[in-house]
Short mmCIF file of C-alpha atoms and ligand atoms in Angstrom, two decimals:
data_model
loop_
_atom_site.label_atom_id
_atom_site.label_comp_id
_atom_site.label_asym_id
_atom_site.label_seq_id
_atom_site.Cartn_x
_atom_site.Cartn_y
_atom_site.Cartn_z
CA MET G 1 97.65 86.42 208.93
CA ASN G 2 100.38 89.23 208.10
CA GLU G 3 101.43 87.52 205.11
CA LYS G 4 103.61 91.29 204.33
CA THR G 5 106.80 89.05 202.17
CA GLU G 6 109.35 89.78 204.16
CA VAL G 7 112.21 91.86 202.61
CA ASN G 8 115.27 92.66 203.35
CA MET G 9 115.80 95.75 201.63
CA THR G 10 113.82 98.85 201.32
CA ILE G 11 112.38 100.16 198.05
CA GLY G 12 110.49 102.51 196.94
CA ILE G 13 109.99 106.02 195.05
CA ASP G 14 113.30 108.26 195.90
CA LYS G 15 112.47 111.37 194.23
CA ILE G 16 108.49 111.64 191.94
CA GLY G 17 108.06 114.65 189.66
CA PHE G 18 105.88 115.97 187.19
CA ALA G 19 104.70 118.67 184.15
CA THR G 20 101.67 118.96 181.80
CA SER G 21 100.78 120.82 179.05
CA GLN G 22 101.61 124.39 178.27
CA TYR G 23 97.29 125.31 177.93
CA VAL G 24 95.03 125.07 180.23
CA LEU G 25 91.39 125.37 179.24
CA LYS G 26 88.59 127.12 182.24
CA LEU G 27 85.33 124.41 182.75
CA GLN G 28 83.57 127.71 183.01
CA ASP G 29 84.23 128.27 179.40
CA LEU G 30 83.62 124.74 178.38
CA ALA G 31 80.45 124.42 180.02
CA GLU G 32 79.34 128.13 178.55
CA ALA G 33 80.44 126.54 174.84
CA ARG G 34 78.42 123.54 175.61
CA GLY G 35 74.75 124.98 177.52
CA VAL G 36 76.37 123.18 180.74
CA ASP G 37 75.85 124.46 184.29
CA PRO G 38 79.47 125.23 185.19
CA ASP G 39 78.19 123.47 188.46
CA LYS G 40 78.86 119.86 186.88
CA TYR G 41 81.57 120.32 186.30
CA SER G 42 82.84 122.47 189.26
CA LYS G 43 80.66 120.10 191.72
CA GLY G 44 79.64 117.07 190.03
CA LEU G 45 82.83 115.99 189.04
CA LEU G 46 85.05 118.39 191.07
CA LEU G 47 87.36 119.93 187.85
CA ASN G 48 88.14 123.67 188.01
CA GLU G 49 90.54 123.52 184.62
CA ILE G 50 92.10 120.72 182.11
CA SER G 51 95.74 121.17 180.96
CA ILE G 52 95.76 121.01 176.71
CA ALA G 53 98.49 119.72 174.65
CA PRO G 54 99.71 120.85 171.17
CA LEU G 55 100.77 118.53 168.55
CA THR G 56 104.63 119.68 169.75
CA GLU G 57 104.17 117.86 173.52
CA ASP G 58 102.78 113.79 173.76
CA VAL G 59 104.03 111.35 175.85
CA VAL G 60 107.84 111.00 175.13
CA THR G 61 108.06 115.18 175.82
CA LEU G 62 106.61 115.43 179.07
CA ALA G 63 107.90 112.57 180.17
CA ALA G 64 111.11 113.65 179.49
CA SER G 65 110.42 117.46 181.19
CA ALA G 66 109.03 115.35 184.51
CA SER G 67 112.31 113.06 184.50
CA ASN G 68 114.66 116.61 183.50
CA SER G 69 112.70 118.36 186.35
CA ILE G 70 114.35 115.05 189.29
CA LEU G 71 117.14 113.75 187.80
CA THR G 72 120.43 115.11 188.65
CA ASP G 73 122.86 114.23 185.73
CA LYS G 74 125.05 111.20 188.38
CA GLU G 75 121.73 109.98 188.64
CA LYS G 76 121.37 109.43 184.48
CA GLU G 77 124.85 107.92 184.69
CA GLU G 78 123.51 105.78 187.23
CA ILE G 79 119.75 104.28 186.21
CA ASP G 80 119.70 100.82 184.04
CA MET G 81 116.21 101.26 183.50
CA VAL G 82 113.41 103.29 182.54
CA ILE G 83 109.65 102.05 182.27
CA VAL G 84 106.97 104.62 180.27
CA ALA G 85 103.15 103.30 181.02
CA THR G 86 100.89 105.24 178.74
CA GLU G 87 98.10 104.63 176.53
CA SER G 88 98.96 107.09 174.22
CA GLY G 89 101.92 106.08 172.73
CA ILE G 90 103.04 107.42 169.28
CA ASP G 91 104.32 104.07 168.09
CA GLN G 92 103.04 101.13 168.04
CA SER G 93 106.81 99.37 168.13
CA LYS G 94 109.30 101.23 169.06
CA ALA G 95 108.99 102.33 172.82
CA ALA G 96 108.31 105.66 174.47
CA ALA G 97 110.42 104.99 176.86
CA VAL G 98 113.62 104.37 173.89
CA PHE G 99 113.20 108.24 173.18
CA VAL G 100 113.04 109.55 176.63
CA HIS G 101 116.65 107.49 176.96
CA GLY G 102 117.76 109.01 174.48
CA LEU G 103 116.47 112.97 175.12
CA LEU G 104 117.66 112.43 179.14
CA GLY G 105 121.41 111.15 177.83
CA ILE G 106 121.21 108.26 180.01
CA GLN G 107 124.12 105.83 179.98
CA PRO G 108 123.17 102.90 177.29
CA PHE G 109 123.58 99.65 179.60
CA ALA G 110 119.40 100.67 180.41
CA ARG G 111 116.36 98.03 179.69
CA SER G 112 114.30 100.63 178.51
CA PHE G 113 110.68 99.69 177.53
CA GLU G 114 106.84 100.67 177.49
CA ILE G 115 103.66 98.90 179.66
CA LYS G 116 99.62 99.31 178.73
CA GLU G 117 97.26 98.07 180.50
CA ALA G 118 94.95 101.35 180.25
CA CYS G 119 95.92 103.88 183.75
CA TYR G 120 97.37 100.44 185.52
CA GLY G 121 100.37 100.45 183.61
CA ALA G 122 102.22 102.12 185.61
CA THR G 123 101.72 100.89 189.18
CA ALA G 124 103.04 97.83 186.73
CA ALA G 125 106.05 99.19 186.16
CA LEU G 126 106.54 100.72 189.63
CA HIS G 127 106.18 96.62 191.18
CA TYR G 128 108.54 95.55 187.91
CA ALA G 129 110.82 98.15 189.57
CA LYS G 130 110.86 96.92 192.54
CA LEU G 131 111.66 93.32 190.95
CA HIS G 132 114.51 94.79 189.38
CA VAL G 133 116.18 96.38 192.75
CA GLU G 134 115.48 93.71 194.78
CA ASN G 135 118.47 91.26 192.24
CA SER G 136 119.85 94.10 191.91
CA PRO G 137 120.33 96.78 194.86
CA LYS G 138 122.84 99.33 192.82
CA SER G 139 120.22 100.10 190.01
CA LYS G 140 118.05 103.00 189.67
CA VAL G 141 114.57 102.77 187.81
CA LEU G 142 112.73 105.55 185.85
CA VAL G 143 109.09 104.75 186.00
CA ILE G 144 107.49 107.14 184.38
CA ALA G 145 102.89 107.43 183.49
CA SER G 146 102.93 109.43 180.38
CA ASP G 147 99.09 109.89 178.51
CA ILE G 148 97.33 112.57 177.13
CA ALA G 149 93.62 111.83 177.33
CA LYS G 150 91.40 113.07 174.24
CA TYR G 151 88.16 112.05 174.43
CA GLY G 152 86.59 114.21 172.20
CA VAL G 153 84.14 117.62 171.51
CA THR G 154 81.04 117.06 172.41
CA ALA G 155 81.77 113.88 173.95
CA PRO G 156 80.63 112.70 177.93
CA GLY G 157 84.62 112.36 178.97
CA GLU G 158 85.07 116.09 177.07
CA PRO G 159 85.47 117.92 180.75
CA THR G 160 87.01 114.48 181.61
CA GLN G 161 90.36 115.35 179.66
CA GLY G 162 93.67 116.12 180.79
CA ALA G 163 97.50 115.66 180.00
CA GLY G 164 100.82 115.49 181.75
CA SER G 165 104.08 113.14 183.25
CA VAL G 166 104.60 111.82 186.06
CA ALA G 167 108.78 110.08 186.76
CA MET G 168 109.62 108.58 189.88
CA LEU G 169 113.06 107.18 190.36
CA ILE G 170 112.94 104.14 192.41
CA THR G 171 115.93 103.11 194.00
CA GLN G 172 116.96 101.15 197.82
CA ASN G 173 116.78 103.12 200.31
CA PRO G 174 114.12 106.19 198.88
CA ARG G 175 114.06 109.47 200.34
CA THR G 176 110.71 109.56 199.89
CA MET G 177 108.33 106.86 200.24
CA ALA G 178 109.19 103.70 200.96
CA PHE G 179 106.83 100.24 199.28
CA ASN G 180 105.94 97.72 201.95
CA ASN G 181 105.24 95.41 199.89
CA ASP G 182 101.17 94.25 200.51
CA ASN G 183 100.93 93.92 197.03
CA VAL G 184 97.01 92.78 195.90
CA ALA G 185 95.18 93.66 192.42
CA GLN G 186 92.03 91.75 190.87
CA THR G 187 91.70 91.30 187.45
CA ARG G 188 88.32 91.37 185.46
CA ASP G 189 87.67 91.02 181.58
CA ILE G 190 85.20 94.31 180.63
CA MET G 191 84.28 96.63 178.31
CA ASP G 192 83.93 99.49 180.07
CA PHE G 193 85.79 102.15 177.87
CA TRP G 194 88.68 101.02 175.24
CA ARG G 195 90.46 101.89 172.46
CA PRO G 196 90.90 100.23 169.40
CA ASN G 197 94.11 101.27 167.06
CA TYR G 198 91.45 102.21 164.34
CA SER G 199 90.46 104.46 166.71
CA THR G 200 91.91 108.23 168.03
CA THR G 201 89.39 108.53 171.00
CA PRO G 202 88.36 105.93 173.34
CA TYR G 203 84.76 103.69 173.70
CA VAL G 204 83.61 104.64 177.24
CA ASN G 205 80.56 103.33 179.07
CA GLY G 206 79.75 106.04 181.08
CA LEU G 207 77.69 104.46 184.23
CA TYR G 208 79.47 101.09 183.68
CA SER G 209 82.44 102.40 184.47
CA THR G 210 82.04 103.74 187.35
CA GLN G 211 80.74 101.24 188.39
CA GLN G 212 83.07 99.18 188.06
CA TYR G 213 85.92 101.04 189.71
CA LEU G 214 84.08 101.88 192.87
CA ASP G 215 83.76 97.40 192.56
CA SER G 216 86.68 96.83 192.09
CA LEU G 217 87.88 99.08 194.98
CA THR G 218 85.85 97.46 197.71
CA THR G 219 86.06 94.05 196.70
CA THR G 220 89.98 94.75 196.24
CA TRP G 221 90.28 96.60 199.90
CA ASP G 222 88.47 93.57 201.31
CA GLU G 223 90.69 91.48 200.00
CA TYR G 224 93.87 93.39 201.35
CA LYS G 225 92.54 94.08 204.38
CA LYS G 226 91.65 90.13 204.32
CA ARG G 227 95.46 88.80 203.48
CA PHE G 228 96.84 91.82 205.49
CA ASP G 229 96.28 93.27 209.06
CA TRP G 230 95.56 96.29 208.29
CA THR G 231 92.92 98.91 209.05
CA MET G 232 91.90 102.18 207.59
CA ASN G 233 93.33 103.08 211.15
CA ASP G 234 96.90 102.69 209.92
CA PHE G 235 96.92 104.92 207.14
CA ALA G 236 97.08 109.50 207.18
CA ALA G 237 95.71 109.24 203.95
CA ILE G 238 94.70 107.20 201.14
CA CYS G 239 95.64 108.13 197.09
CA PHE G 240 92.93 107.10 194.01
CA HIS G 241 92.88 106.64 191.00
CA LEU G 242 91.48 110.37 189.49
CA PRO G 243 89.54 110.35 185.74
CA TYR G 244 87.50 113.22 187.64
CA PRO G 245 87.40 113.11 192.05
CA LYS G 246 84.16 113.57 192.58
CA LEU G 247 84.50 109.26 191.66
CA ALA G 248 87.71 109.07 194.42
CA LEU G 249 85.57 110.55 197.01
CA LYS G 250 82.96 108.41 196.50
CA GLY G 251 85.54 105.92 197.02
CA LEU G 252 86.80 107.71 199.89
CA ARG G 253 82.88 107.62 201.75
CA LYS G 254 83.16 103.44 200.79
CA MET G 255 85.86 103.52 202.82
CA MET G 256 84.95 105.25 206.26
CA ASP G 257 83.80 102.21 207.90
CA LYS G 258 82.01 102.37 211.73
CA THR G 259 85.55 101.47 213.20
CA LEU G 260 87.45 104.89 212.89
CA SER G 261 86.78 108.01 214.84
CA GLN G 262 85.36 111.63 213.22
CA GLU G 263 88.60 112.76 214.06
CA LYS G 264 90.80 110.37 212.29
CA LYS G 265 87.26 110.77 209.58
CA ASP G 266 88.31 114.57 209.35
CA SER G 267 91.52 114.55 208.94
CA LEU G 268 91.59 111.27 206.05
CA GLN G 269 88.35 113.71 204.56
CA GLU G 270 91.44 116.74 204.88
CA ASN G 271 93.86 114.96 203.11
CA PHE G 272 92.11 114.12 200.59
CA ASP G 273 91.34 117.38 199.95
CA LYS G 274 94.92 117.80 198.91
CA SER G 275 95.31 115.04 196.88
CA ILE G 276 93.13 116.37 193.98
CA LEU G 277 94.50 119.54 194.32
CA TYR G 278 96.68 119.75 190.98
CA SER G 279 93.75 116.49 189.49
CA GLN G 280 91.00 119.64 190.00
CA MET G 281 93.02 122.33 187.58
CA ILE G 282 94.91 118.78 185.15
CA GLY G 283 92.44 116.38 184.39
CA ASN G 284 92.96 113.13 183.82
CA ILE G 285 96.41 112.03 182.94
CA TYR G 286 95.04 108.51 182.92
CA THR G 287 98.60 106.64 184.09
CA GLY G 288 99.82 109.72 185.82
CA SER G 289 96.82 110.04 188.07
CA LEU G 290 97.30 108.02 191.08
CA PHE G 291 100.91 108.98 191.24
CA LEU G 292 99.93 112.92 190.47
CA GLY G 293 97.06 112.57 193.64
CA LEU G 294 100.26 111.56 195.67
CA LEU G 295 102.52 114.24 195.12
CA SER G 296 99.75 116.74 194.70
CA LEU G 297 99.11 115.17 198.28
CA LEU G 298 102.87 114.98 199.42
CA GLU G 299 103.13 118.77 198.50
CA ASN G 300 99.98 120.86 200.25
CA ALA G 301 99.02 117.95 202.87
CA GLU G 302 99.74 119.57 206.42
CA ASN G 303 99.54 117.35 208.77
CA LEU G 304 101.21 114.42 207.56
CA LYS G 305 104.60 114.22 208.66
CA ALA G 306 107.48 110.88 208.63
CA GLY G 307 106.59 107.19 209.58
CA ASP G 308 102.92 107.89 208.16
CA LYS G 309 101.27 105.33 205.75
CA ILE G 310 99.92 106.03 202.92
CA VAL G 311 97.48 103.55 201.22
CA LEU G 312 96.78 103.74 197.19
CA TYR G 313 93.95 102.45 195.19
CA SER G 314 94.85 102.13 191.00
CA TYR G 315 92.33 101.65 188.49
CA GLY G 316 93.06 100.98 184.95
CA SER G 317 89.84 99.69 182.52
CA GLY G 318 89.32 96.39 180.83
CA ALA G 319 90.24 96.36 184.21
CA VAL G 320 93.35 95.52 186.80
CA SER G 321 92.63 97.54 189.97
CA GLU G 322 94.87 96.88 193.06
CA PHE G 323 96.02 98.37 196.33
CA PHE G 324 99.29 99.67 197.81
CA SER G 325 101.04 101.63 200.56
CA GLY G 326 103.53 103.46 201.34
CA GLU G 327 105.30 104.79 204.48
CA LEU G 328 106.86 108.17 204.54
CA VAL G 329 110.61 108.31 204.89
CA GLU G 330 112.44 111.09 207.15
CA GLY G 331 113.26 114.19 205.23
CA TYR G 332 110.22 113.08 202.28
CA GLU G 333 109.77 116.86 202.29
CA THR G 334 113.19 117.51 200.86
CA TYR G 335 112.96 116.61 196.81
CA LEU G 336 109.02 117.95 196.60
CA ASP G 337 108.51 121.47 194.52
CA LYS G 338 106.01 123.45 197.37
CA ASP G 339 105.62 126.07 194.59
CA ARG G 340 104.06 124.31 191.95
CA LEU G 341 99.81 125.10 192.77
CA SER G 342 101.28 128.75 191.47
CA LYS G 343 103.36 126.77 188.31
CA LEU G 344 100.33 126.02 187.31
CA LYS G 345 99.37 129.47 187.37
CA GLN G 346 100.97 129.87 184.46
CA ARG G 347 99.92 127.87 182.13
CA THR G 348 97.89 129.76 179.00
CA ALA G 349 94.54 130.03 179.26
CA LEU G 350 92.59 128.99 175.34
CA SER G 351 88.96 130.25 174.66
CA VAL G 352 86.56 126.97 173.73
CA GLU G 353 87.23 127.88 169.74
CA ASP G 354 90.81 127.44 170.30
CA TYR G 355 91.14 124.48 172.31
CA GLU G 356 89.40 122.43 170.08
CA LYS G 357 92.00 123.52 167.47
CA VAL G 358 94.95 122.34 168.89
CA PHE G 359 93.41 119.58 170.55
CA PHE G 360 92.15 118.22 167.81
CA GLU G 361 95.15 119.13 165.26
CA GLU G 362 95.91 116.71 163.20
CA VAL G 363 99.51 115.64 161.86
CA GLU G 364 99.24 115.98 158.03
CA LEU G 365 102.50 114.69 156.40
CA ASP G 366 104.01 115.40 153.12
CA GLU G 367 104.24 113.15 150.40
CA SER G 368 107.47 111.94 152.06
CA GLY G 369 106.26 111.22 155.44
CA SER G 370 107.91 114.96 157.07
CA ALA G 371 106.51 117.05 158.62
CA GLN G 372 108.43 121.03 160.46
CA PHE G 373 106.55 122.18 163.49
CA ALA G 374 106.92 125.59 165.05
CA GLY G 375 105.93 128.05 168.20
CA PHE G 376 107.75 124.74 171.07
CA GLU G 377 109.87 128.08 172.68
CA ASN G 378 107.68 127.11 176.22
CA GLN G 379 108.47 123.88 176.29
CA ASP G 380 110.86 122.50 177.55
CA TYR G 381 111.52 118.59 174.90
CA ALA G 382 108.97 119.17 171.81
CA LEU G 383 108.49 117.54 168.70
CA VAL G 384 111.11 119.11 166.76
CA GLU G 385 109.50 117.60 163.33
CA ILE G 386 108.80 114.72 161.71
CA LEU G 387 111.21 112.71 158.85
CA ASP G 388 110.65 110.20 156.05
CA HIS G 389 108.41 109.27 158.83
CA GLN G 390 110.22 109.26 161.82
CA ARG G 391 109.67 112.09 165.06
CA ARG G 392 112.62 113.66 165.49
CA TYR G 393 112.19 115.12 169.43
CA SER G 394 115.09 118.45 170.77
CA LYS G 395 115.49 119.65 174.68
CA VAL G 396 114.22 123.23 173.54
CA GLU G 397 117.12 125.85 173.93
CA LYS G 398 116.02 128.99 176.23
P1 HMG M 1 77.11 112.59 182.43
O1 HMG M 1 76.70 111.32 182.48
O2 HMG M 1 77.84 113.47 181.71
O3 HMG M 1 77.55 112.97 184.07
O4 HMG M 1 78.79 111.98 182.55
P2 HMG M 1 76.55 112.44 184.96
O5 HMG M 1 74.70 112.84 184.27
O6 HMG M 1 76.55 111.46 185.64
O7 HMG M 1 77.00 113.62 186.45
C1 HMG M 1 77.93 113.83 186.80
C2 HMG M 1 77.40 114.01 188.74
O8 HMG M 1 77.38 115.72 188.21
C3 HMG M 1 76.22 113.29 188.91
O9 HMG M 1 76.86 113.40 190.22
C4 HMG M 1 75.03 114.49 188.57
O10 HMG M 1 74.17 114.43 189.91
C5 HMG M 1 76.56 116.46 189.29
P3 HMG M 1 77.02 111.96 190.65
O11 HMG M 1 75.94 111.56 190.83
O12 HMG M 1 77.80 110.85 190.17
O13 HMG M 1 77.06 112.31 192.38
N1 HMG M 1 75.30 116.75 188.48
C6 HMG M 1 75.85 118.20 188.76
N2 HMG M 1 76.33 118.72 190.30
C7 HMG M 1 75.29 119.86 190.37
N3 HMG M 1 74.98 120.62 189.58
C8 HMG M 1 74.83 120.33 188.81
C9 HMG M 1 74.75 119.52 188.13
N4 HMG M 1 74.31 118.55 186.65
C10 HMG M 1 75.34 116.61 186.86
N5 HMG M 1 73.48 121.61 188.18
C11 HMG M 1 81.11 110.45 183.08
C12 HMG M 1 79.67 111.55 183.66
C13 HMG M 1 81.55 109.94 184.49
C14 HMG M 1 80.26 108.85 182.92
C15 HMG M 1 81.78 110.69 182.48
O14 HMG M 1 82.11 112.01 182.44
C16 HMG M 1 82.19 110.23 181.23
O15 HMG M 1 82.00 109.14 180.86
N6 HMG M 1 84.36 110.59 181.88
C17 HMG M 1 84.90 109.22 181.18
C18 HMG M 1 84.61 107.95 181.96
C19 HMG M 1 85.01 107.74 182.74
O16 HMG M 1 85.81 109.10 183.80
N7 HMG M 1 84.97 107.15 183.95
C20 HMG M 1 85.13 106.75 184.80
C21 HMG M 1 85.64 105.11 185.97
S1 HMG M 1 86.38 103.85 184.19
C22 HMG M 1 88.51 104.72 184.97
O17 HMG M 1 88.89 105.54 186.41
C23 HMG M 1 90.07 104.54 184.20
C24 HMG M 1 89.73 105.64 183.20
O18 HMG M 1 90.81 106.70 183.58
C25 HMG M 1 90.59 105.16 181.81
C26 HMG M 1 91.55 103.92 181.37
O19 HMG M 1 92.19 103.57 182.70
O20 HMG M 1 92.62 104.28 180.81
C27 HMG M 1 88.43 106.28 182.59
#
C-alpha cells in the first residue's frame, strides 16, 4: 500500500543558494606535502580541491552569504522562521540563526533557532519547515545548512575537509522542487564520528563510519521501498550525502538493482556525475553536502526536466539517515546559477603551508575578551571583531 501522506498543498524548495569560503587548497599539492599518491585523493576519494575558511568566515557569514544570494527584500519581509543546521556552531547558547536573522534584516516577528544532528541536521530542518508551512500556508521558512569541516593536519579525513553553506527557501507552491511527503528515517546509536565539547576536531572511526553510511543506506532504502510504491525506475536522479564522492558512488552501485535497464543505469550515472561536481571542488560541508549535491545536479545536468523526481539520501553520523524525494516544477531552472563552476575557479589558492596557518589559526583574545580582524575585503559578510566576548559581524561594503 502506498502510505504517502495526503497533503492538499504543494510545499518544497522555492529557491536554493550557496556560498563557500574564499580560499581553496588543491589536493594535488596536499598529496605531495603528505607523501601520498595524488590518485588516492582524485580516484580513491573522487576529490580534487577543498574550500578553506579563515577566522573571519564562519557558519554565520557563510549562511548570510548563501541566503543573501537568493533572497529579495520582499522575501526578507515575509520569512517567519530561520533555521540554521550546523555542527560547527560558534556559540553553545545563542543560535547562529539569530545572528543571520540580524545580518539579513529579516522582519522581527520570526522564529530563529539552530538544529543539530551531524550531517543530518538540515534534513530535519526541512521537515520541520514543511510542517510549519502546512500549518501556516503563507509562511516562508529559510533553512540554512552551514558548516566548516575540520579534521586536523595529517588526519585521515584531512583531504575531505571543506567549508560552505546552502540556503533554501521553503514555501507553498515552490518554484524549484516540491516535496513528495514520503520521508523514512532511521536512527542508530553508534560512535562512528563525534566531536565532544572539549575538542575542536572530531573523533572518527573512519572505516566503521563508511560501513554505517552504506548499511544505513541499504536498510533505509529497503524500508522506503516497502512503505511507498517507489522503485529506482521512478527517479531521474539520486542525491547522496557527500562526505567524499567515492562513498556515494558505492551507494549508487548498491541501488542500481537488476530491474534497471542499461539505459536507465547510464542516465542515473550521468546525473550522479553532475551531482558531485561541486563537492569535488569544495569537500565535505557536513549538513550542506547533500543539498550541495542537489544544487550541482540541478545546475549542471543536461537530461533533467520539470516533472522529474529526485530521491535524496541524508546521513548524519551518530547516526540518523533518511530517504525522501521531490519533484522538479515547471520553470525550475529560472532561479539557478549556471555560472557557478567558473565562479568557484575564482577562489584564491593557498600553498599547503598557508593552508595550515589559515585553517587552524585560533582567535587570540586580549584580557578584556576582545580581538580585531582584518583582511576580509573578498567576503560578502565577515566576523569583524570580538568585543567583550561578543562576536560582531558585518556586511562587507564593496
Ligand atoms: P584512508 O584510510 O585514508 O583511505 O581513509 P583508504 O585507504 O580507505 O583509501 C580510500 C580509497 O582510496 C580506497 O578506495 C582506496 O583503495 C583508494 P575504496 O577501496 O574505498 O574503493 N586508494 C587509491 N586509489 C587510487 N590510487 C591510489 C590509492 N590509494 C588508495 N594510489 C576515510 C578513508 C574515508 C576513512 C577517511 O578519509 C576518513 O576518515 N574520512 C572521514 C570520515 C568519513 O568521511 N566517513 C564517511 C561516512 S560518515 C559520514 O558521512 C558523516 C560525516 O559527513 C560527518 C557527519 O555526519 O557529521 C563524515
